[in-house]
Coordinates of C-alpha atoms in Angstrom, one line a residue:
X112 CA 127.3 75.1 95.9
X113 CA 127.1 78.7 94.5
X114 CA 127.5 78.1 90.3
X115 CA 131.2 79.6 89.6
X116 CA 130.3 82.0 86.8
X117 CA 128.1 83.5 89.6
X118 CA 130.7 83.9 92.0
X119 CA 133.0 85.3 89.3
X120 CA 130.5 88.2 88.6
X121 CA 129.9 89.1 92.4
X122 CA 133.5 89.5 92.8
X123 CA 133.2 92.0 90.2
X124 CA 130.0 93.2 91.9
X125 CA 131.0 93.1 95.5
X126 CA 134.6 93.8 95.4
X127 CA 135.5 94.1 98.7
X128 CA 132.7 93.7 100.7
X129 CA 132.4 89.9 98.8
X130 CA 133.7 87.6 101.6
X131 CA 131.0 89.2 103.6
X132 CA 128.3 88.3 100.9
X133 CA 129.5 84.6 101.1
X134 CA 129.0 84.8 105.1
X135 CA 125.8 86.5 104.7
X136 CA 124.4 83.2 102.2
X137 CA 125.9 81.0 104.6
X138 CA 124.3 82.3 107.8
X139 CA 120.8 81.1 109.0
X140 CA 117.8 81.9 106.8
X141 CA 115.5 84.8 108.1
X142 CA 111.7 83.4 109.0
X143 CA 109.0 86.2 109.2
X144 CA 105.4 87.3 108.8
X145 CA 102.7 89.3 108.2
X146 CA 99.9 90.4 110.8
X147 CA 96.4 90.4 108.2
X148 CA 95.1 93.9 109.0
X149 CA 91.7 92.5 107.3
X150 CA 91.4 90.3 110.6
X151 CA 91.4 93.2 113.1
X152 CA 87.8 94.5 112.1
X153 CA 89.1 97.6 110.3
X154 CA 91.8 98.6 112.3
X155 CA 95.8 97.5 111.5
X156 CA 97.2 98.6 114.8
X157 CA 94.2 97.2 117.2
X158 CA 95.0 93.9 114.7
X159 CA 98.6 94.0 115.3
X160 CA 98.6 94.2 119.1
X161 CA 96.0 91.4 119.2
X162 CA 98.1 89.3 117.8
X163 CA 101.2 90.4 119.6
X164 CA 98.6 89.5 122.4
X165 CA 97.7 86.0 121.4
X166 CA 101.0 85.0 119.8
X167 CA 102.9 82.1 120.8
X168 CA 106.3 82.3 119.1
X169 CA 108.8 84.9 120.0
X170 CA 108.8 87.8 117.9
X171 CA 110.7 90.5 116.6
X172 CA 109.7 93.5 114.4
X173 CA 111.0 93.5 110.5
X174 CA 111.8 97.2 110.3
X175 CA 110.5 98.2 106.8
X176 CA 106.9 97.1 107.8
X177 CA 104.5 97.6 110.6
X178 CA 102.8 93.9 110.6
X179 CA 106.1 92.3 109.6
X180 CA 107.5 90.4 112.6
X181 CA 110.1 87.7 112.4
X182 CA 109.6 84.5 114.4
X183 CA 111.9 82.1 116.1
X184 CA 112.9 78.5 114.6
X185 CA 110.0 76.8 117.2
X186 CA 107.7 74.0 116.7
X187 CA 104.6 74.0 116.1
X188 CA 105.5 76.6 113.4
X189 CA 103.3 79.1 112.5
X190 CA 102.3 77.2 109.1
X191 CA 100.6 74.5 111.3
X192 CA 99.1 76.4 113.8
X193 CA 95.2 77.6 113.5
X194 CA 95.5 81.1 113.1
X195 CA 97.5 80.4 110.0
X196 CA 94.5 78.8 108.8
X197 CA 91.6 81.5 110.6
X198 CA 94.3 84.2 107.5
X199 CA 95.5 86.2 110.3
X200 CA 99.0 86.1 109.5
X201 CA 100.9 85.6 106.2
X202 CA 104.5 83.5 106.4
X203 CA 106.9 85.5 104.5
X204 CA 110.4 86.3 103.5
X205 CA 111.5 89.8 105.1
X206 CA 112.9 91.1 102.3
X207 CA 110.1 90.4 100.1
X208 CA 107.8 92.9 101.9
X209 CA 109.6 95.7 101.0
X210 CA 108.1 96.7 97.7
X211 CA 104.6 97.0 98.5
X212 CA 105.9 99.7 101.3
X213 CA 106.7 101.9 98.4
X214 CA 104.2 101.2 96.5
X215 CA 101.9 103.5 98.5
X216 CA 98.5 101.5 97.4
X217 CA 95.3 103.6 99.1
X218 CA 91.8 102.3 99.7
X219 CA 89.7 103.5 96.8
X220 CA 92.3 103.1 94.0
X221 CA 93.0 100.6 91.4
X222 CA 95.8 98.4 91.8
X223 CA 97.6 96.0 89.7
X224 CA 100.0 93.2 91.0
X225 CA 100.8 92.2 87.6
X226 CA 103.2 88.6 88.7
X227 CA 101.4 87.6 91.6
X228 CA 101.6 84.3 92.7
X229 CA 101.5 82.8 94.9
X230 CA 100.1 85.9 96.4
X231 CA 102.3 87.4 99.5
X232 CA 102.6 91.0 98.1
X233 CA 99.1 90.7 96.7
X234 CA 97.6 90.2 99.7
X235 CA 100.0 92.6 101.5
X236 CA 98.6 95.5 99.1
X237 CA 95.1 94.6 100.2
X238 CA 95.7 95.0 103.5
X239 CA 97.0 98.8 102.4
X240 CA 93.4 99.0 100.5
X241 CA 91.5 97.6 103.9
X242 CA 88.6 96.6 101.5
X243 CA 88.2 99.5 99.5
X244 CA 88.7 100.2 95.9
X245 CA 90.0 97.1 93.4
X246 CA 93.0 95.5 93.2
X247 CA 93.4 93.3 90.3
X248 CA 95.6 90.3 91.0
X249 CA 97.0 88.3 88.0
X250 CA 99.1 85.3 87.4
X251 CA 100.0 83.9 84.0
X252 CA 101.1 80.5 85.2
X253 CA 97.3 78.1 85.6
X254 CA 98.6 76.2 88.6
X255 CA 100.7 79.2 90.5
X256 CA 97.2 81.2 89.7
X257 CA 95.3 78.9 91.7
X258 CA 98.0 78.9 94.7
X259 CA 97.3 83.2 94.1
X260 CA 93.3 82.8 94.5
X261 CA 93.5 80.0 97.6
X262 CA 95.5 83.1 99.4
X263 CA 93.8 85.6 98.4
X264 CA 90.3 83.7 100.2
X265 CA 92.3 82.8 103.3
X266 CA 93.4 85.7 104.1
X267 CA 89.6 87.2 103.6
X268 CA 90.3 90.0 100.6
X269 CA 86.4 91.0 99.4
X270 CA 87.8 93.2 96.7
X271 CA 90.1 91.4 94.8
X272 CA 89.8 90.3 90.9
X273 CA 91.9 87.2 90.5
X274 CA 92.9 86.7 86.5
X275 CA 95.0 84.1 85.1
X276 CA 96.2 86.2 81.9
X277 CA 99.3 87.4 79.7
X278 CA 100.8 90.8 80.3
X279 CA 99.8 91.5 76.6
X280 CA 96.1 90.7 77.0
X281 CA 95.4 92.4 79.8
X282 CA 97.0 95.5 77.9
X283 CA 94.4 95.9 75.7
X284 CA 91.8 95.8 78.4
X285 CA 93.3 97.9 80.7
X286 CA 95.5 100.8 78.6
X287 CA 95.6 103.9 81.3
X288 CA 93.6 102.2 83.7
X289 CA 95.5 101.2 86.9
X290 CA 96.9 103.9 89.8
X291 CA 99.3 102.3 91.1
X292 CA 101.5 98.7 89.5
X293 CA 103.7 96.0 91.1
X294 CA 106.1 94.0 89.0
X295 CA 107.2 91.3 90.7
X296 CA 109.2 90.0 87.8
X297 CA 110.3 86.5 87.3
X298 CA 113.6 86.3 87.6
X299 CA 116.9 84.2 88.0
X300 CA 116.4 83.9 91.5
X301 CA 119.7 84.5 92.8
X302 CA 118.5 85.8 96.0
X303 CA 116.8 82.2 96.9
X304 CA 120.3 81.0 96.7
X305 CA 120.2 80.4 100.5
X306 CA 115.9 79.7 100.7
X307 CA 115.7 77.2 98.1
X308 CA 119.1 74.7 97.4
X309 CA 117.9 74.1 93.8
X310 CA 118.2 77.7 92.7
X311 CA 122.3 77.6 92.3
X312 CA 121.5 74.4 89.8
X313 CA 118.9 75.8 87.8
X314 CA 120.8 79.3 87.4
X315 CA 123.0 79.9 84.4
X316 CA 124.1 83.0 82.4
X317 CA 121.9 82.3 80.0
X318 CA 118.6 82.3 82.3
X319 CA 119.9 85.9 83.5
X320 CA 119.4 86.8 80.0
X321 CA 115.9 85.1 79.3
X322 CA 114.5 86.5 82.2
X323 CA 115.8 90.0 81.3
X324 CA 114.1 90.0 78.1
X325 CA 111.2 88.5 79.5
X326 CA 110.9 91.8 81.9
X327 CA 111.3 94.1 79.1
X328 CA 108.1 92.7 77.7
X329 CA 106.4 92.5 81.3
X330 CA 107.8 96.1 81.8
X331 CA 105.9 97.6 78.7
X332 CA 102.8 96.1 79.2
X333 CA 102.9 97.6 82.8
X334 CA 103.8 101.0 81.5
X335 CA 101.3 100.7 78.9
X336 CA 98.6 100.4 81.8
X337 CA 99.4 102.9 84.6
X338 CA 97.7 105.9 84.2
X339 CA 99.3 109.3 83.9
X340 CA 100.6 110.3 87.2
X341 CA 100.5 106.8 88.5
X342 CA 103.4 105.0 90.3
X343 CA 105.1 101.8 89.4
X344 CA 107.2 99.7 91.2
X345 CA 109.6 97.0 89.9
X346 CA 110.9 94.6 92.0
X347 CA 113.1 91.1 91.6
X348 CA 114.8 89.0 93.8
X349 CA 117.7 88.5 92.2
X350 CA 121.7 90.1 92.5
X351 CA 121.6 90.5 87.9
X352 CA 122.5 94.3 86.8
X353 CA 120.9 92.9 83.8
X354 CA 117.9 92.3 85.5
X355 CA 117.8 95.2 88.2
X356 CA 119.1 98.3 87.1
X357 CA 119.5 97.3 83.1
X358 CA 116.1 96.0 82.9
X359 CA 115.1 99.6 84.5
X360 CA 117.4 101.3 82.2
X361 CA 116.1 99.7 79.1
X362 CA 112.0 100.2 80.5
X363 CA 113.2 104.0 80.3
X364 CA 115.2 104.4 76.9
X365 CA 112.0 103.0 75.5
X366 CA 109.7 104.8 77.7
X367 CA 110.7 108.7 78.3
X368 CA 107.6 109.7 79.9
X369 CA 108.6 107.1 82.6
X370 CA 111.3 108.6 85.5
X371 CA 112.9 107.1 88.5
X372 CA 110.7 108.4 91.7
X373 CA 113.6 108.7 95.2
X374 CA 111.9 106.5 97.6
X375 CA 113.1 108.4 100.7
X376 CA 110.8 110.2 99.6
X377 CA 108.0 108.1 98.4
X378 CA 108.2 107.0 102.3
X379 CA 107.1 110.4 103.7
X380 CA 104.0 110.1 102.2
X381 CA 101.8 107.2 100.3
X382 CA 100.8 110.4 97.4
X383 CA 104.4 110.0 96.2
X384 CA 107.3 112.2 96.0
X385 CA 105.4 115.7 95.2
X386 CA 103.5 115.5 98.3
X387 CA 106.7 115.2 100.3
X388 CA 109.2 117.7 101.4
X389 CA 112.8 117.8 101.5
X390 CA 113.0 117.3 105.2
X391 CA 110.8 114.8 104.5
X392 CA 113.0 113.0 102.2
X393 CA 116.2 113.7 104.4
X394 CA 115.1 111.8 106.8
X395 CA 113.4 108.6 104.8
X396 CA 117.3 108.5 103.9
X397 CA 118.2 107.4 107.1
X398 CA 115.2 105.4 107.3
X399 CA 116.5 103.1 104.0
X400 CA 120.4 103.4 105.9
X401 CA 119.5 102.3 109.4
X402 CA 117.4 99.8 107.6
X403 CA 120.5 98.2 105.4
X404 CA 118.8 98.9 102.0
X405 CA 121.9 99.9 99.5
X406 CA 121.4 102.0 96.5
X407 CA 121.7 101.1 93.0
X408 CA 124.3 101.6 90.5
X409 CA 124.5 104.2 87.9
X410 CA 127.7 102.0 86.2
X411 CA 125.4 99.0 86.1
X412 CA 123.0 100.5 83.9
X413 CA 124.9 101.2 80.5
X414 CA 121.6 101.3 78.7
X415 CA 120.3 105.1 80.1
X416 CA 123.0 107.0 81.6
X417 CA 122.3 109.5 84.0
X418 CA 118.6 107.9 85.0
X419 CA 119.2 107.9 88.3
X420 CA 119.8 104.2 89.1
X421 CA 121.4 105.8 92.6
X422 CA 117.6 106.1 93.6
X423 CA 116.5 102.4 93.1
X424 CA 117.6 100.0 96.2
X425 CA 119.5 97.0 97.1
X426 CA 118.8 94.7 99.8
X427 CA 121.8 92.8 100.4
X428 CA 121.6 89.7 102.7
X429 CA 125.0 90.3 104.4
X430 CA 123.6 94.3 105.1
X431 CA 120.2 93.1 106.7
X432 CA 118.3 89.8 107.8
X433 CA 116.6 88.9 104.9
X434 CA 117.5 87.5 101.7
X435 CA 118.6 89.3 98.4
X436 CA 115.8 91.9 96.9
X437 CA 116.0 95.1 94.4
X438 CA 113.3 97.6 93.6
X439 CA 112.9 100.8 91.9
X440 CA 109.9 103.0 92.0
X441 CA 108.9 104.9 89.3
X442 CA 105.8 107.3 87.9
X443 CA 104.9 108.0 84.6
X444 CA 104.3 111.5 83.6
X445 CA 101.1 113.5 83.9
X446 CA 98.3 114.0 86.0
X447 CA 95.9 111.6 88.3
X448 CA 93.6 114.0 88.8
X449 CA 91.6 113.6 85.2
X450 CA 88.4 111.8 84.7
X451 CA 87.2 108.1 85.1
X452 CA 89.5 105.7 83.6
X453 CA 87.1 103.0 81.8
X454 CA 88.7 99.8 81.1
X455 CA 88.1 98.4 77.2
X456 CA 84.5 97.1 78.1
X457 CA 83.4 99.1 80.9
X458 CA 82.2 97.7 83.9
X459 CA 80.4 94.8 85.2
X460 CA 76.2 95.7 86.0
X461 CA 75.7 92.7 87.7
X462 CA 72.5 91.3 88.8
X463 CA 69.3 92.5 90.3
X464 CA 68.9 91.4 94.4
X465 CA 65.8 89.1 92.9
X466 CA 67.7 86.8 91.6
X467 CA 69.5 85.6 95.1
X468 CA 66.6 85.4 97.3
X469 CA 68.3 82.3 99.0
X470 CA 71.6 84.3 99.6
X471 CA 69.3 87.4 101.3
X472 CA 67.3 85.1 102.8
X473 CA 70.9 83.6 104.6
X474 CA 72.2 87.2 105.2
X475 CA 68.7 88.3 107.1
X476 CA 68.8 85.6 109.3
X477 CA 73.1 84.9 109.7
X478 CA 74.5 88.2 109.2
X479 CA 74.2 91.2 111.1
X480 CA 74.5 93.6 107.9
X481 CA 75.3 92.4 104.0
X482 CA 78.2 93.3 102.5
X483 CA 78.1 95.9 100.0
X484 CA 78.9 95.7 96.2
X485 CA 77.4 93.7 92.8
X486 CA 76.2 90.3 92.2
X487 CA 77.8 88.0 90.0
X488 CA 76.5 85.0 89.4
X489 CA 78.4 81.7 87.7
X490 CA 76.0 78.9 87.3
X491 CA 74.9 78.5 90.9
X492 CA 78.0 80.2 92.4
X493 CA 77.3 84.1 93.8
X494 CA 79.9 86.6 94.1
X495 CA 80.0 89.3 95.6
X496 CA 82.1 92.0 93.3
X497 CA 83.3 95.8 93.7
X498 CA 80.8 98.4 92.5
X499 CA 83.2 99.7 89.7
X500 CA 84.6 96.2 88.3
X501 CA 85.8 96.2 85.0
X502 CA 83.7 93.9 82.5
X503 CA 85.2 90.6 82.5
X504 CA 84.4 89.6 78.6
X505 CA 87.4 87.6 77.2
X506 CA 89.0 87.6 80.6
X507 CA 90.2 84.1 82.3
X508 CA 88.7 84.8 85.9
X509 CA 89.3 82.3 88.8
X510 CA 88.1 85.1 91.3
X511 CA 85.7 88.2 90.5
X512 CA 85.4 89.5 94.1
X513 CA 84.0 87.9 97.6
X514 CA 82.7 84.4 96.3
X515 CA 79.6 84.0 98.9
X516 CA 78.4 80.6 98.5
X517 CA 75.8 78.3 96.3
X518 CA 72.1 79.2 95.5
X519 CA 70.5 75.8 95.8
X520 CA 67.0 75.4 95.3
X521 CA 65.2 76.8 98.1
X522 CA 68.4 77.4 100.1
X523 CA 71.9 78.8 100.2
X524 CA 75.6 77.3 100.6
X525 CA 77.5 79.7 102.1
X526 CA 81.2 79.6 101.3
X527 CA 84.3 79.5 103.1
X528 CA 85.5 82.5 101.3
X529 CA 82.5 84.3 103.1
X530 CA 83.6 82.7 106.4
X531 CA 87.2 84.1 106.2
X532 CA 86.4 87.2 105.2
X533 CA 83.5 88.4 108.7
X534 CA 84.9 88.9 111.7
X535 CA 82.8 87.9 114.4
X536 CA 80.9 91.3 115.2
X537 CA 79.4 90.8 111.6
X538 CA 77.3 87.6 112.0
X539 CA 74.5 86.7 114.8
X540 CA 75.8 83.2 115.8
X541 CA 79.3 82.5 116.9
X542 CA 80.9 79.5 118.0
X543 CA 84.0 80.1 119.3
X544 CA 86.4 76.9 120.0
X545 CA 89.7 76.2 122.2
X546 CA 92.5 78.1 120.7
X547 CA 95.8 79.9 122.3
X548 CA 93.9 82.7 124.5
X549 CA 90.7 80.8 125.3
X550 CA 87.8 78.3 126.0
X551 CA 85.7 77.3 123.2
X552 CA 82.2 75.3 123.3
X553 CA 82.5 72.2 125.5
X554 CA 85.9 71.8 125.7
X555 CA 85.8 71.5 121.4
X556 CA 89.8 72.4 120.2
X557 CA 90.7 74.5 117.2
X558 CA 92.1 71.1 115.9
X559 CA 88.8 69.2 116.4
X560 CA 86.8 71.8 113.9
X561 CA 89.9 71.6 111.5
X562 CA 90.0 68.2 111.1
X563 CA 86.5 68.2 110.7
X564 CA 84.7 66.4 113.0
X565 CA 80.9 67.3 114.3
X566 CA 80.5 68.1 118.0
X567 CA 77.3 68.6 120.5
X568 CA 76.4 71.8 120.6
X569 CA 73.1 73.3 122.8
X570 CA 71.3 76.6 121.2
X571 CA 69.6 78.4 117.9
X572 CA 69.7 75.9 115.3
X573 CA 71.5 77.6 112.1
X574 CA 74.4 78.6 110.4
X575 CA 77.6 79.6 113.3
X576 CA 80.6 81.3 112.2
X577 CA 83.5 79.0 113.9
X578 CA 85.9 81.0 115.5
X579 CA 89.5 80.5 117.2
X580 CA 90.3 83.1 119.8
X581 CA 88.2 85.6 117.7
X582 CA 89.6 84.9 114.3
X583 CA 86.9 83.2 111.7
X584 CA 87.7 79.7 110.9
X585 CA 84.6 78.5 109.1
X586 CA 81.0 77.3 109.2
X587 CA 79.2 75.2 111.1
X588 CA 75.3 74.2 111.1
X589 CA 73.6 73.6 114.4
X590 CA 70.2 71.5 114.2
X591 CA 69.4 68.4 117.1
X592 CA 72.1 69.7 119.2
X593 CA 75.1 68.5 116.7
X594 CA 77.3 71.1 115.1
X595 CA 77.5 69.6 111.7
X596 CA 81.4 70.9 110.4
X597 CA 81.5 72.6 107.0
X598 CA 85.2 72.9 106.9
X599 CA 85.7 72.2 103.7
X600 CA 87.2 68.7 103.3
X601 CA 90.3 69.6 101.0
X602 CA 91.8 71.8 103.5
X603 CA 91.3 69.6 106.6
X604 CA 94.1 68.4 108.8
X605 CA 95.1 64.6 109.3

């Protein structure tokens, strides 16, 4: 049951086109998801069509992004099929991919995904980045933040720092510092109306006005830390002027050097609108038409007339199969071209290579060629860190980078972070096991390694990556002809 208060203020909203909002919430909900581009050894499109290969649902392209596809109601769903576990896909809400397509994130800059759990755009920018550059991920919540960082492993991200702070905090480390911003606001969530049937209880007029507040402070902070030049994109998922075009309005009485960006343009090219033409634009408008994606309201945004609200976007679920979204895309003024941007402590040295002798001695004989950055190391835990990470003093970290494994005396751990994140052609023992489009070892399932069993196994005694139909699952460890399983034990199937 929608809350009446609501309904009143859609009719005001909707006008006309109302009774077709009602048939859009009460229509089937929209499954989709995400091809990992990380999982197709550098290359999204050979990724995409391996997949499209291998898949055993029934799929259909989402238009407003290339790995989005949306899958039939079938079982055994993709959340309970291997590959979900090997990170090759990501199950997500249609709709909810759209901001990260005008974002425009590149490999090599720095990018901030400032509300992040539990990590779908997150990881979505990372596969943009393919491995290059940083992208901070944050999350002030302590239990959503640890949903954010188990993602961000299984999907296999190398560069990503994980952070469970406050907008506020990470303000003073970071004033000026990022390229590109996603806010991903909290919000009254009146587009999960239809996804989640608890939504309509906890909504109330009052929430709608918390939660605006709560973005104006969210809003600042990001401003606060996008460099001049840089791009910003807000985003909610809920129907609220007050929180879509007001809470845009407000970010720009109080921040003039901020403008609304038109994202037919911002879709020519990923450099933003002054790289792109008029033609250009003219036709990313018929992109965002044949798409469904409305445009906002200028009379819905009292606060700053005449700021262009036209130029942010609706996604209406009676207009297009997904459920309700907004977003507006915005750049702050200046130039990107100016020196390096130092966060408040620098960056992270790391340590020398002498101090993990058991890690290189793993990577000499395992791995075909190390992976490339800085060594962190927490206790016996090594990480494996961007070359130009920011200093993490006074920082809550779950996640500085590519966690690698344990340095044990006399040997190394690896981890299953390391696992998910090499593709097969990167290590110099594979055992591959049953999955959709092959044999494995001895007739050994996908299902058998998952649920962590040990299985005989004849060859080179040593650490095997564990792999379904290509995709990395996890390690094994050969010695006496048994493959001893390291899938680790919280994650293994009943």
């Amino acid at each position: 049951m929608l809350p009446e208060e609501f309904q009143s203020r859609m009719r005001l909203q909707l006008g006309d086109e109302y009774g077709e909002f009602l048939k859009g919430l009460e229509g089937e909900r929209h499954r989709a998801l995400r091809v990992n581009p990380l999982k197709g050894g550098g290359c999204p499109q050979e990724a995409r069509e391996r997949f499209l290969a291998l898949s055993p649902w029934h799929l259909e392209a989402v238009p407003w992004e290339e790995e989005g596809f949306y899958y039939s109601h079938a079982l055994p769903g993709p959340g309970r099929h291997p590959y979900h576990e090997a990170g090759v896909y990501y199950i997500q809400e249609p709709s909810a991919m759209a901001p990260v397509v005008f974002l425009g994130a590149e490999p090599g800059e720095k990018v901030l995904d400032l509300c992040a759990a539990p990590g779908g755009k997150s990881t979505q920018i990372a596969g943009r980045m393919r491995g290059r550059g940083l992208l901070v991920s944050n999350e002030i919540h302590p239990q959503r933040a640890r949903v954010l960082s188990e993602n961000v492993e299984r999907l296999g991200i190398r560069n990503c720092l994980v952070l469970n702070e406050t907008p506020e905090r990470l303000t003073e480390v970071f004033s000026g510092y990022f390229d590109r911003i996603l806010v991903d606001a909290p919000c009254s969530g009146e587009g999960m109306f239809r996804k989640n049937e608890n939504a309509g209880e906890e909504w109330s007029p009052e929430n709608v006005e918390r939660c605006a507040a709560r973005q104006d402070g969210i809003l600042d902070c990001a401003a606060a830390m996008l460099r001049p030049g840089g791009r910003l994109v807000y985003s909610t998922c809920t129907f609220a002027p007050l929180e879509d075009e007001g809470s845009v309005s407000r970010l720009l009485c109080r921040h003039p050097e901020m403008k609304v960006l038109d994202p037919a343009r911002c879709l020519a090219g990923s450099g933003g609108a002054a790289e792109a033409d008029e033609t250009e634009g003219l036709k990313g408008e018929a992109r965002l038409a044949a798409w469904g994606f409305a445009p906002g309201r200028a009379d819905w945004a009292v606060e700053a007339p005449g700021s262009h609200m036209e130029k942010t976007l609706r996604l209406w679920p009676h207009r297009l199969r997904g459920e309700g979204h907004y977003l507006a895309v915005l750049q702050k003024d200046g130039s990107r071209t100016g020196g390096e941007v130092r966060s408040l402590y620098g960056t992270e040295r790391g340590i020398p290579e002498k101090e993990c002798r058991e890690y290189l001695e793993f990577a000499a004989e395992t791995l075909r060629d190390r992976p490339e950055g800085i060594y962190l190391r927490f206790g016996e835990q090594l990480y494996l860190a961007p070359r130009d990470l920011p200093a993490l003093k006074g920082l809550h970290v779950l996640r500085p980078g590519l966690h690698l494994g344990a340095l044990k005396k006399n040997r190394f751990e690896p981890s299953h972070a390391l696992a998910l994140a090499l593709c097969p052609g990167e290590v110099r023992r594979c055992c591959p096991v049953e999955g959709a489009g092959g044999s494995g070892e001895n007739g050994i399932t996908a299902q058998t390694y998952l649920k962590g069993q040990t299985f005989p196994l004849e060859g080179e005694k040593g650490w095997y990556l564990v792999t379904v139909d290509g995709y990395s699952l996890g390690w094994g460890k050969l010695a006496g002809g048994i493959m001893k399983n390291h899938y680790p034990k919280g994650l293994r199937m009943t």
